[in-house]
mmCIF file with all atom_site columns, C-alpha atoms in Angstrom:
data_model
loop_
_atom_site.group_PDB
_atom_site.id
_atom_site.type_symbol
_atom_site.label_atom_id
_atom_site.label_alt_id
_atom_site.label_comp_id
_atom_site.label_asym_id
_atom_site.label_entity_id
_atom_site.label_seq_id
_atom_site.pdbx_PDB_ins_code
_atom_site.Cartn_x
_atom_site.Cartn_y
_atom_site.Cartn_z
_atom_site.occupancy
_atom_site.B_iso_or_equiv
_atom_site.pdbx_formal_charge
_atom_site.auth_seq_id
_atom_site.auth_comp_id
_atom_site.auth_asym_id
_atom_site.auth_atom_id
_atom_site.pdbx_PDB_model_num
ATOM 1   C CA . MET A 1 1   ? -0.288  0.045  -0.413 1.00 42.00 ? 220 MET A CA 1
ATOM 2   C CA . GLY A 1 2   ? 2.779   2.198  1.354  1.00 50.00 ? 221 GLY A CA 1
ATOM 3   C CA . THR A 1 3   ? 2.810   5.975  2.039  1.00 56.00 ? 222 THR A CA 1
ATOM 4   C CA . HIS A 1 4   ? 0.085   8.574  1.195  1.00 65.00 ? 223 HIS A CA 1
ATOM 5   C CA . THR A 1 5   ? 1.210   10.913 -1.317 1.00 84.00 ? 224 THR A CA 1
ATOM 6   C CA . ALA A 1 6   ? -1.844  13.288 -1.096 1.00 84.00 ? 225 ALA A CA 1
ATOM 7   C CA . VAL A 1 7   ? -4.465  14.347 2.477  1.00 89.00 ? 226 VAL A CA 1
ATOM 8   C CA . GLY A 1 8   ? -7.434  14.890 0.410  1.00 88.00 ? 227 GLY A CA 1
ATOM 9   C CA . LEU A 1 9   ? -6.964  17.718 -2.100 1.00 92.00 ? 228 LEU A CA 1
ATOM 10  C CA . LEU A 1 10  ? -3.057  18.768 -0.276 1.00 95.00 ? 229 LEU A CA 1
ATOM 11  C CA . ARG A 1 11  ? -0.370  16.590 -2.035 1.00 96.00 ? 230 ARG A CA 1
ATOM 12  C CA . PHE A 1 12  ? 2.717   16.126 -0.603 1.00 96.00 ? 231 PHE A CA 1
ATOM 13  C CA . GLY A 1 13  ? 4.999   17.752 -1.928 1.00 96.00 ? 232 GLY A CA 1
ATOM 14  C CA . MET A 1 14  ? 3.746   21.023 -3.362 1.00 96.00 ? 233 MET A CA 1
ATOM 15  C CA . SER A 1 15  ? 4.391   24.312 -2.159 1.00 96.00 ? 234 SER A CA 1
ATOM 16  C CA . MET A 1 16  ? 2.387   26.747 -0.461 1.00 94.00 ? 235 MET A CA 1
ATOM 17  C CA . ASP A 1 17  ? 0.712   28.797 -2.826 1.00 93.00 ? 236 ASP A CA 1
ATOM 18  C CA . GLU A 1 18  ? -0.012  25.568 -3.984 1.00 95.00 ? 237 GLU A CA 1
ATOM 19  C CA . ALA A 1 19  ? -1.407  24.141 -0.587 1.00 95.00 ? 238 ALA A CA 1
ATOM 20  C CA . ALA A 1 20  ? -3.445  27.684 -0.417 1.00 91.00 ? 239 ALA A CA 1
ATOM 21  C CA . MET A 1 21  ? -5.324  27.164 -3.834 1.00 92.00 ? 240 MET A CA 1
ATOM 22  C CA . ALA A 1 22  ? -6.478  23.527 -2.861 1.00 93.00 ? 241 ALA A CA 1
ATOM 23  C CA . LEU A 1 23  ? -8.192  24.453 0.355  1.00 91.00 ? 242 LEU A CA 1
ATOM 24  C CA . PRO A 1 24  ? -9.805  28.058 -1.677 1.00 90.00 ? 243 PRO A CA 1
ATOM 25  C CA . GLU A 1 25  ? -12.463 27.642 1.268  1.00 90.00 ? 244 GLU A CA 1
ATOM 26  C CA . ALA A 1 26  ? -10.333 27.849 3.073  1.00 92.00 ? 245 ALA A CA 1
ATOM 27  C CA . LEU A 1 27  ? -8.471  30.516 5.486  1.00 94.00 ? 246 LEU A CA 1
ATOM 28  C CA . GLU A 1 28  ? -4.831  30.774 6.676  1.00 95.00 ? 247 GLU A CA 1
ATOM 29  C CA . LEU A 1 29  ? -5.479  32.233 10.427 1.00 95.00 ? 248 LEU A CA 1
ATOM 30  C CA . ARG A 1 30  ? -1.941  32.236 11.235 1.00 93.00 ? 249 ARG A CA 1
ATOM 31  C CA . ARG A 1 31  ? 1.787   30.870 10.579 1.00 94.00 ? 250 ARG A CA 1
ATOM 32  C CA . PHE A 1 32  ? 4.183   29.890 13.185 1.00 94.00 ? 251 PHE A CA 1
ATOM 33  C CA . GLN A 1 33  ? 7.499   28.115 13.543 1.00 93.00 ? 252 GLN A CA 1
ATOM 34  C CA . ALA A 1 34  ? 7.096   25.018 13.442 1.00 93.00 ? 253 ALA A CA 1
ATOM 35  C CA . GLU A 1 35  ? 9.706   23.408 15.079 1.00 90.00 ? 254 GLU A CA 1
ATOM 36  C CA . PRO A 1 36  ? 11.882  25.161 17.646 1.00 87.00 ? 255 PRO A CA 1
ATOM 37  C CA . TYR A 1 37  ? 15.906  23.976 16.450 1.00 85.00 ? 256 TYR A CA 1
ATOM 38  C CA . PHE A 1 38  ? 14.861  24.555 13.434 1.00 88.00 ? 257 PHE A CA 1
ATOM 39  C CA . ALA A 1 39  ? 13.599  28.288 12.234 1.00 89.00 ? 258 ALA A CA 1
ATOM 40  C CA . GLU A 1 40  ? 13.105  27.248 8.138  1.00 93.00 ? 259 GLU A CA 1
ATOM 41  C CA . VAL A 1 41  ? 10.227  24.690 8.951  1.00 95.00 ? 260 VAL A CA 1
ATOM 42  C CA . VAL A 1 42  ? 6.719   26.500 9.052  1.00 96.00 ? 261 VAL A CA 1
ATOM 43  C CA . GLY A 1 43  ? 3.109   25.449 9.708  1.00 95.00 ? 262 GLY A CA 1
ATOM 44  C CA . ILE A 1 44  ? 0.268   26.990 8.961  1.00 96.00 ? 263 ILE A CA 1
ATOM 45  C CA . GLN A 1 45  ? -3.353  26.493 10.554 1.00 95.00 ? 264 GLN A CA 1
ATOM 46  C CA . LEU A 1 46  ? -6.273  27.121 8.761  1.00 95.00 ? 265 LEU A CA 1
ATOM 47  C CA . GLY A 1 47  ? -9.692  27.295 9.789  1.00 95.00 ? 266 GLY A CA 1
ATOM 48  C CA . LEU A 1 48  ? -13.186 28.399 8.611  1.00 91.00 ? 267 LEU A CA 1
ATOM 49  C CA . SER A 1 49  ? -13.716 30.862 11.190 1.00 90.00 ? 268 SER A CA 1
ATOM 50  C CA . PRO A 1 50  ? -10.800 32.196 13.259 1.00 87.00 ? 269 PRO A CA 1
ATOM 51  C CA . ALA A 1 51  ? -12.488 30.214 15.560 1.00 86.00 ? 270 ALA A CA 1
ATOM 52  C CA . ASP A 1 52  ? -12.095 26.966 14.293 1.00 90.00 ? 271 ASP A CA 1
ATOM 53  C CA . PRO A 1 53  ? -9.284  25.563 13.181 1.00 92.00 ? 272 PRO A CA 1
ATOM 54  C CA . THR A 1 54  ? -8.788  22.783 11.431 1.00 95.00 ? 273 THR A CA 1
ATOM 55  C CA . VAL A 1 55  ? -6.298  21.539 9.212  1.00 95.00 ? 274 VAL A CA 1
ATOM 56  C CA . TYR A 1 56  ? -2.756  21.902 10.240 1.00 96.00 ? 275 TYR A CA 1
ATOM 57  C CA . GLU A 1 57  ? 0.399   22.286 6.401  1.00 97.00 ? 276 GLU A CA 1
ATOM 58  C CA . TYR A 1 58  ? 3.195   22.127 7.648  1.00 97.00 ? 277 TYR A CA 1
ATOM 59  C CA . PHE A 1 59  ? 6.434   23.375 4.984  1.00 97.00 ? 278 PHE A CA 1
ATOM 60  C CA . ASP A 1 60  ? 10.233  21.813 5.343  1.00 95.00 ? 279 ASP A CA 1
ATOM 61  C CA . GLY A 1 61  ? 13.197  24.398 4.501  1.00 93.00 ? 280 GLY A CA 1
ATOM 62  C CA . ALA A 1 62  ? 12.436  24.117 0.888  1.00 95.00 ? 281 ALA A CA 1
ATOM 63  C CA . GLY A 1 63  ? 9.080   25.124 0.963  1.00 96.00 ? 282 GLY A CA 1
ATOM 64  C CA . ARG A 1 64  ? 7.210   21.924 0.592  1.00 97.00 ? 283 ARG A CA 1
ATOM 65  C CA . LEU A 1 65  ? 4.495   20.317 2.123  1.00 97.00 ? 284 LEU A CA 1
ATOM 66  C CA . PHE A 1 66  ? 5.670   17.076 4.320  1.00 96.00 ? 285 PHE A CA 1
ATOM 67  C CA . CYS A 1 67  ? 3.443   17.064 7.098  1.00 96.00 ? 286 CYS A CA 1
ATOM 68  C CA . VAL A 1 68  ? -0.418  17.283 8.004  1.00 96.00 ? 287 VAL A CA 1
ATOM 69  C CA . ALA A 1 69  ? -2.090  17.383 10.941 1.00 96.00 ? 288 ALA A CA 1
ATOM 70  C CA . ILE A 1 70  ? -6.461  17.356 11.156 1.00 96.00 ? 289 ILE A CA 1
ATOM 71  C CA . ASP A 1 71  ? -8.041  19.138 14.601 1.00 95.00 ? 290 ASP A CA 1
ATOM 72  C CA . ALA A 1 72  ? -9.778  16.160 16.645 1.00 96.00 ? 291 ALA A CA 1
ATOM 73  C CA . VAL A 1 73  ? -12.759 17.938 16.736 1.00 95.00 ? 292 VAL A CA 1
ATOM 74  C CA . ARG A 1 74  ? -13.296 20.442 13.675 1.00 94.00 ? 293 ARG A CA 1
ATOM 75  C CA . GLY A 1 75  ? -11.286 18.806 11.818 1.00 93.00 ? 294 GLY A CA 1
ATOM 76  C CA . PRO A 1 76  ? -12.478 17.331 8.014  1.00 94.00 ? 295 PRO A CA 1
ATOM 77  C CA . GLN A 1 77  ? -12.870 13.720 8.105  1.00 95.00 ? 296 GLN A CA 1
ATOM 78  C CA . VAL A 1 78  ? -9.502  11.460 6.608  1.00 93.00 ? 297 VAL A CA 1
ATOM 79  C CA . THR A 1 79  ? -10.100 7.944  6.238  1.00 92.00 ? 298 THR A CA 1
ATOM 80  C CA . LEU A 1 80  ? -7.881  5.320  6.619  1.00 89.00 ? 299 LEU A CA 1
ATOM 81  C CA . ASP A 1 81  ? -9.038  1.715  4.387  1.00 86.00 ? 300 ASP A CA 1
ATOM 82  C CA . GLY A 1 82  ? -12.709 2.525  5.542  1.00 90.00 ? 301 GLY A CA 1
ATOM 83  C CA . MET A 1 83  ? -11.804 3.812  8.942  1.00 93.00 ? 302 MET A CA 1
ATOM 84  C CA . LYS A 1 84  ? -12.384 6.870  10.361 1.00 96.00 ? 303 LYS A CA 1
ATOM 85  C CA . LEU A 1 85  ? -9.505  8.017  11.703 1.00 96.00 ? 304 LEU A CA 1
ATOM 86  C CA . VAL A 1 86  ? -10.419 11.804 12.842 1.00 97.00 ? 305 VAL A CA 1
ATOM 87  C CA . GLY A 1 87  ? -12.454 12.365 15.804 1.00 97.00 ? 306 GLY A CA 1
ATOM 88  C CA . GLY A 1 88  ? -11.802 8.854  17.290 1.00 96.00 ? 307 GLY A CA 1
ATOM 89  C CA . ASP A 1 89  ? -11.399 6.576  20.563 1.00 97.00 ? 308 ASP A CA 1
ATOM 90  C CA . PRO A 1 90  ? -7.876  6.405  20.652 1.00 96.00 ? 309 PRO A CA 1
ATOM 91  C CA . ALA A 1 91  ? -8.232  3.663  21.989 1.00 95.00 ? 310 ALA A CA 1
ATOM 92  C CA . THR A 1 92  ? -10.193 2.050  19.279 1.00 96.00 ? 311 THR A CA 1
ATOM 93  C CA . LEU A 1 93  ? -8.865  3.741  16.583 1.00 95.00 ? 312 LEU A CA 1
ATOM 94  C CA . GLU A 1 94  ? -5.187  1.336  18.439 1.00 94.00 ? 313 GLU A CA 1
ATOM 95  C CA . ASP A 1 95  ? -7.026  -1.633 18.239 1.00 94.00 ? 314 ASP A CA 1
ATOM 96  C CA . TRP A 1 96  ? -8.038  -1.463 14.198 1.00 93.00 ? 315 TRP A CA 1
ATOM 97  C CA . LEU A 1 97  ? -4.628  -0.291 13.517 1.00 92.00 ? 316 LEU A CA 1
ATOM 98  C CA . LEU A 1 98  ? -3.251  -3.519 15.718 1.00 91.00 ? 317 LEU A CA 1
ATOM 99  C CA . ASP A 1 99  ? -5.636  -5.202 13.143 1.00 89.00 ? 318 ASP A CA 1
ATOM 100 C CA . LEU A 1 100 ? -4.697  -4.548 9.631  1.00 85.00 ? 319 LEU A CA 1
ATOM 101 C CA . PRO A 1 101 ? -3.031  -6.291 7.729  1.00 78.00 ? 320 PRO A CA 1
ATOM 102 C CA . ALA A 1 102 ? 0.769   -6.626 8.219  1.00 78.00 ? 321 ALA A CA 1
ATOM 103 C CA . LEU A 1 103 ? 0.996   -5.775 3.332  1.00 72.00 ? 322 LEU A CA 1
ATOM 104 C CA . MET A 1 104 ? 0.379   -2.090 5.781  1.00 80.00 ? 323 MET A CA 1
ATOM 105 C CA . GLY A 1 105 ? 3.091   -2.078 7.838  1.00 82.00 ? 324 GLY A CA 1
ATOM 106 C CA . GLY A 1 106 ? 3.669   -3.330 11.704 1.00 88.00 ? 325 GLY A CA 1
ATOM 107 C CA . VAL A 1 107 ? 2.600   -0.757 14.335 1.00 93.00 ? 326 VAL A CA 1
ATOM 108 C CA . SER A 1 108 ? 5.225   1.450  16.079 1.00 92.00 ? 327 SER A CA 1
ATOM 109 C CA . TYR A 1 109 ? 4.975   3.520  18.636 1.00 92.00 ? 328 TYR A CA 1
ATOM 110 C CA . GLY A 1 110 ? 7.588   6.325  19.891 1.00 87.00 ? 329 GLY A CA 1
ATOM 111 C CA . PRO A 1 111 ? 8.136   7.588  22.799 1.00 87.00 ? 330 PRO A CA 1
ATOM 112 C CA . ARG A 1 112 ? 5.013   9.948  24.291 1.00 86.00 ? 331 ARG A CA 1
ATOM 113 C CA . GLY A 1 113 ? 3.291   6.403  23.090 1.00 89.00 ? 332 GLY A CA 1
ATOM 114 C CA . ASN A 1 114 ? 1.119   7.492  19.873 1.00 91.00 ? 333 ASN A CA 1
ATOM 115 C CA . PRO A 1 115 ? 0.129   3.972  17.335 1.00 94.00 ? 334 PRO A CA 1
ATOM 116 C CA . GLY A 1 116 ? 1.706   4.927  14.224 1.00 93.00 ? 335 GLY A CA 1
ATOM 117 C CA . ILE A 1 117 ? 2.928   3.128  10.741 1.00 92.00 ? 336 ILE A CA 1
ATOM 118 C CA . ASN A 1 118 ? 5.698   4.489  9.516  1.00 91.00 ? 337 ASN A CA 1
ATOM 119 C CA . ASP A 1 119 ? 4.941   2.087  6.049  1.00 89.00 ? 338 ASP A CA 1
ATOM 120 C CA . LEU A 1 120 ? 1.926   4.635  5.496  1.00 91.00 ? 339 LEU A CA 1
ATOM 121 C CA . GLY A 1 121 ? 3.810   7.830  7.202  1.00 93.00 ? 340 GLY A CA 1
ATOM 122 C CA . LEU A 1 122 ? 0.575   7.853  10.161 1.00 94.00 ? 341 LEU A CA 1
ATOM 123 C CA . VAL A 1 123 ? 0.504   8.492  13.280 1.00 94.00 ? 342 VAL A CA 1
ATOM 124 C CA . LEU A 1 124 ? -2.483  9.187  15.915 1.00 94.00 ? 343 LEU A CA 1
ATOM 125 C CA . ARG A 1 125 ? -1.378  11.530 18.468 1.00 93.00 ? 344 ARG A CA 1
ATOM 126 C CA . VAL A 1 126 ? -4.480  12.799 20.956 1.00 92.00 ? 345 VAL A CA 1
ATOM 127 C CA . GLN A 1 127 ? -6.442  15.681 20.899 1.00 93.00 ? 346 GLN A CA 1
ATOM 128 C CA . ASP A 1 128 ? -8.267  17.089 24.212 1.00 93.00 ? 347 ASP A CA 1
ATOM 129 C CA . SER A 1 129 ? -12.083 17.898 23.466 1.00 93.00 ? 348 SER A CA 1
ATOM 130 C CA . ALA A 1 130 ? -15.201 18.842 25.445 1.00 94.00 ? 349 ALA A CA 1
ATOM 131 C CA . LYS A 1 131 ? -15.709 14.866 25.383 1.00 93.00 ? 350 LYS A CA 1
ATOM 132 C CA . GLY A 1 132 ? -12.866 13.660 26.891 1.00 95.00 ? 351 GLY A CA 1
ATOM 133 C CA . PRO A 1 133 ? -8.749  12.768 24.210 1.00 95.00 ? 352 PRO A CA 1
ATOM 134 C CA . LEU A 1 134 ? -10.157 12.252 20.558 1.00 96.00 ? 353 LEU A CA 1
ATOM 135 C CA . THR A 1 135 ? -8.079  11.526 17.303 1.00 96.00 ? 354 THR A CA 1
ATOM 136 C CA . ARG A 1 136 ? -6.017  13.907 15.716 1.00 96.00 ? 355 ARG A CA 1
ATOM 137 C CA . PRO A 1 137 ? -3.999  12.378 12.797 1.00 96.00 ? 356 PRO A CA 1
ATOM 138 C CA . ALA A 1 138 ? -0.450  13.473 11.630 1.00 95.00 ? 357 ALA A CA 1
ATOM 139 C CA . LEU A 1 139 ? 0.813   12.236 8.374  1.00 95.00 ? 358 LEU A CA 1
ATOM 140 C CA . VAL A 1 140 ? 3.434   12.680 6.352  1.00 95.00 ? 359 VAL A CA 1
ATOM 141 C CA . GLY A 1 141 ? 4.308   11.965 2.476  1.00 92.00 ? 360 GLY A CA 1
ATOM 142 C CA . ARG A 1 142 ? 7.134   8.908  1.013  1.00 88.00 ? 361 ARG A CA 1
ATOM 143 C CA . ASP A 1 143 ? 10.214  11.300 1.464  1.00 89.00 ? 362 ASP A CA 1
ATOM 144 C CA . TRP A 1 144 ? 9.517   11.594 5.433  1.00 89.00 ? 363 TRP A CA 1
ATOM 145 C CA . ALA A 1 145 ? 8.120   9.008  6.429  1.00 90.00 ? 364 ALA A CA 1
ATOM 146 C CA . ASP A 1 146 ? 10.765  6.776  7.303  1.00 89.00 ? 365 ASP A CA 1
ATOM 147 C CA . ARG A 1 147 ? 10.431  6.979  11.552 1.00 89.00 ? 366 ARG A CA 1
ATOM 148 C CA . CYS A 1 148 ? 7.859   9.148  11.943 1.00 90.00 ? 367 CYS A CA 1
ATOM 149 C CA . THR A 1 149 ? 6.371   8.261  14.671 1.00 90.00 ? 368 THR A CA 1
ATOM 150 C CA . ASP A 1 150 ? 10.127  8.936  16.309 1.00 89.00 ? 369 ASP A CA 1
ATOM 151 C CA . ASP A 1 151 ? 9.447   12.287 17.951 1.00 86.00 ? 370 ASP A CA 1
ATOM 152 C CA . HIS A 1 152 ? 12.560  12.758 18.528 1.00 84.00 ? 371 HIS A CA 1
ATOM 153 C CA . GLU A 1 153 ? 14.228  11.317 14.556 1.00 86.00 ? 372 GLU A CA 1
ATOM 154 C CA . GLY A 1 154 ? 10.561  11.705 13.496 1.00 87.00 ? 373 GLY A CA 1
ATOM 155 C CA . ALA A 1 155 ? 9.785   14.318 10.447 1.00 89.00 ? 374 ALA A CA 1
ATOM 156 C CA . ILE A 1 156 ? 6.880   15.336 12.475 1.00 91.00 ? 375 ILE A CA 1
ATOM 157 C CA . PRO A 1 157 ? 7.160   18.991 13.502 1.00 92.00 ? 376 PRO A CA 1
ATOM 158 C CA . GLU A 1 158 ? 7.907   18.851 17.460 1.00 90.00 ? 377 GLU A CA 1
ATOM 159 C CA . CYS A 1 159 ? 4.665   21.137 17.505 1.00 88.00 ? 378 CYS A CA 1
ATOM 160 C CA . GLU A 1 160 ? 2.454   18.527 17.479 1.00 89.00 ? 379 GLU A CA 1
ATOM 161 C CA . TRP A 1 161 ? 4.074   16.284 19.811 1.00 87.00 ? 380 TRP A CA 1
ATOM 162 C CA . VAL A 1 162 ? 4.144   19.116 22.885 1.00 82.00 ? 381 VAL A CA 1
ATOM 163 C CA . GLY A 1 163 ? 0.427   20.225 21.604 1.00 71.00 ? 382 GLY A CA 1
ATOM 164 C CA . TYR A 1 164 ? 1.026   24.077 21.485 1.00 58.00 ? 383 TYR A CA 1
ATOM 165 C CA . VAL A 1 165 ? 0.226   24.553 17.902 1.00 58.00 ? 384 VAL A CA 1
#
């Protein structure tokens, strides 16, 4: 099956301008430095209104989209093999990941205990909400998928791991 090449209309590797054109209905709410030690990694928070962030895009030093994270409460739904990944029960989705066919890649855990599949470029982060913890998927493209579940060596930006986005 391999890693994702896109999340909806967002293709990994596209420029900031291309990403903006792919989601014309989304407002850019803010840009921020996504990595404390790598100023060139830019995060862009998108939403349908200033109070409702839905999608977080992350761009590398060359300005290419390499990671997308979806807000667990307000984000659009993302599915994998028919399963809804956004806003789900973390334990249920972790069990589902463990039951996926081996050809999708094995589940691994990083130092913070988040399950994911490096071969797919997928990590199921958790986001607090009024309903309790819900899943907040973070996805990276093929070029960045190696060790993506590892918050020290993988490509997912530090701000996603520590939850200050």
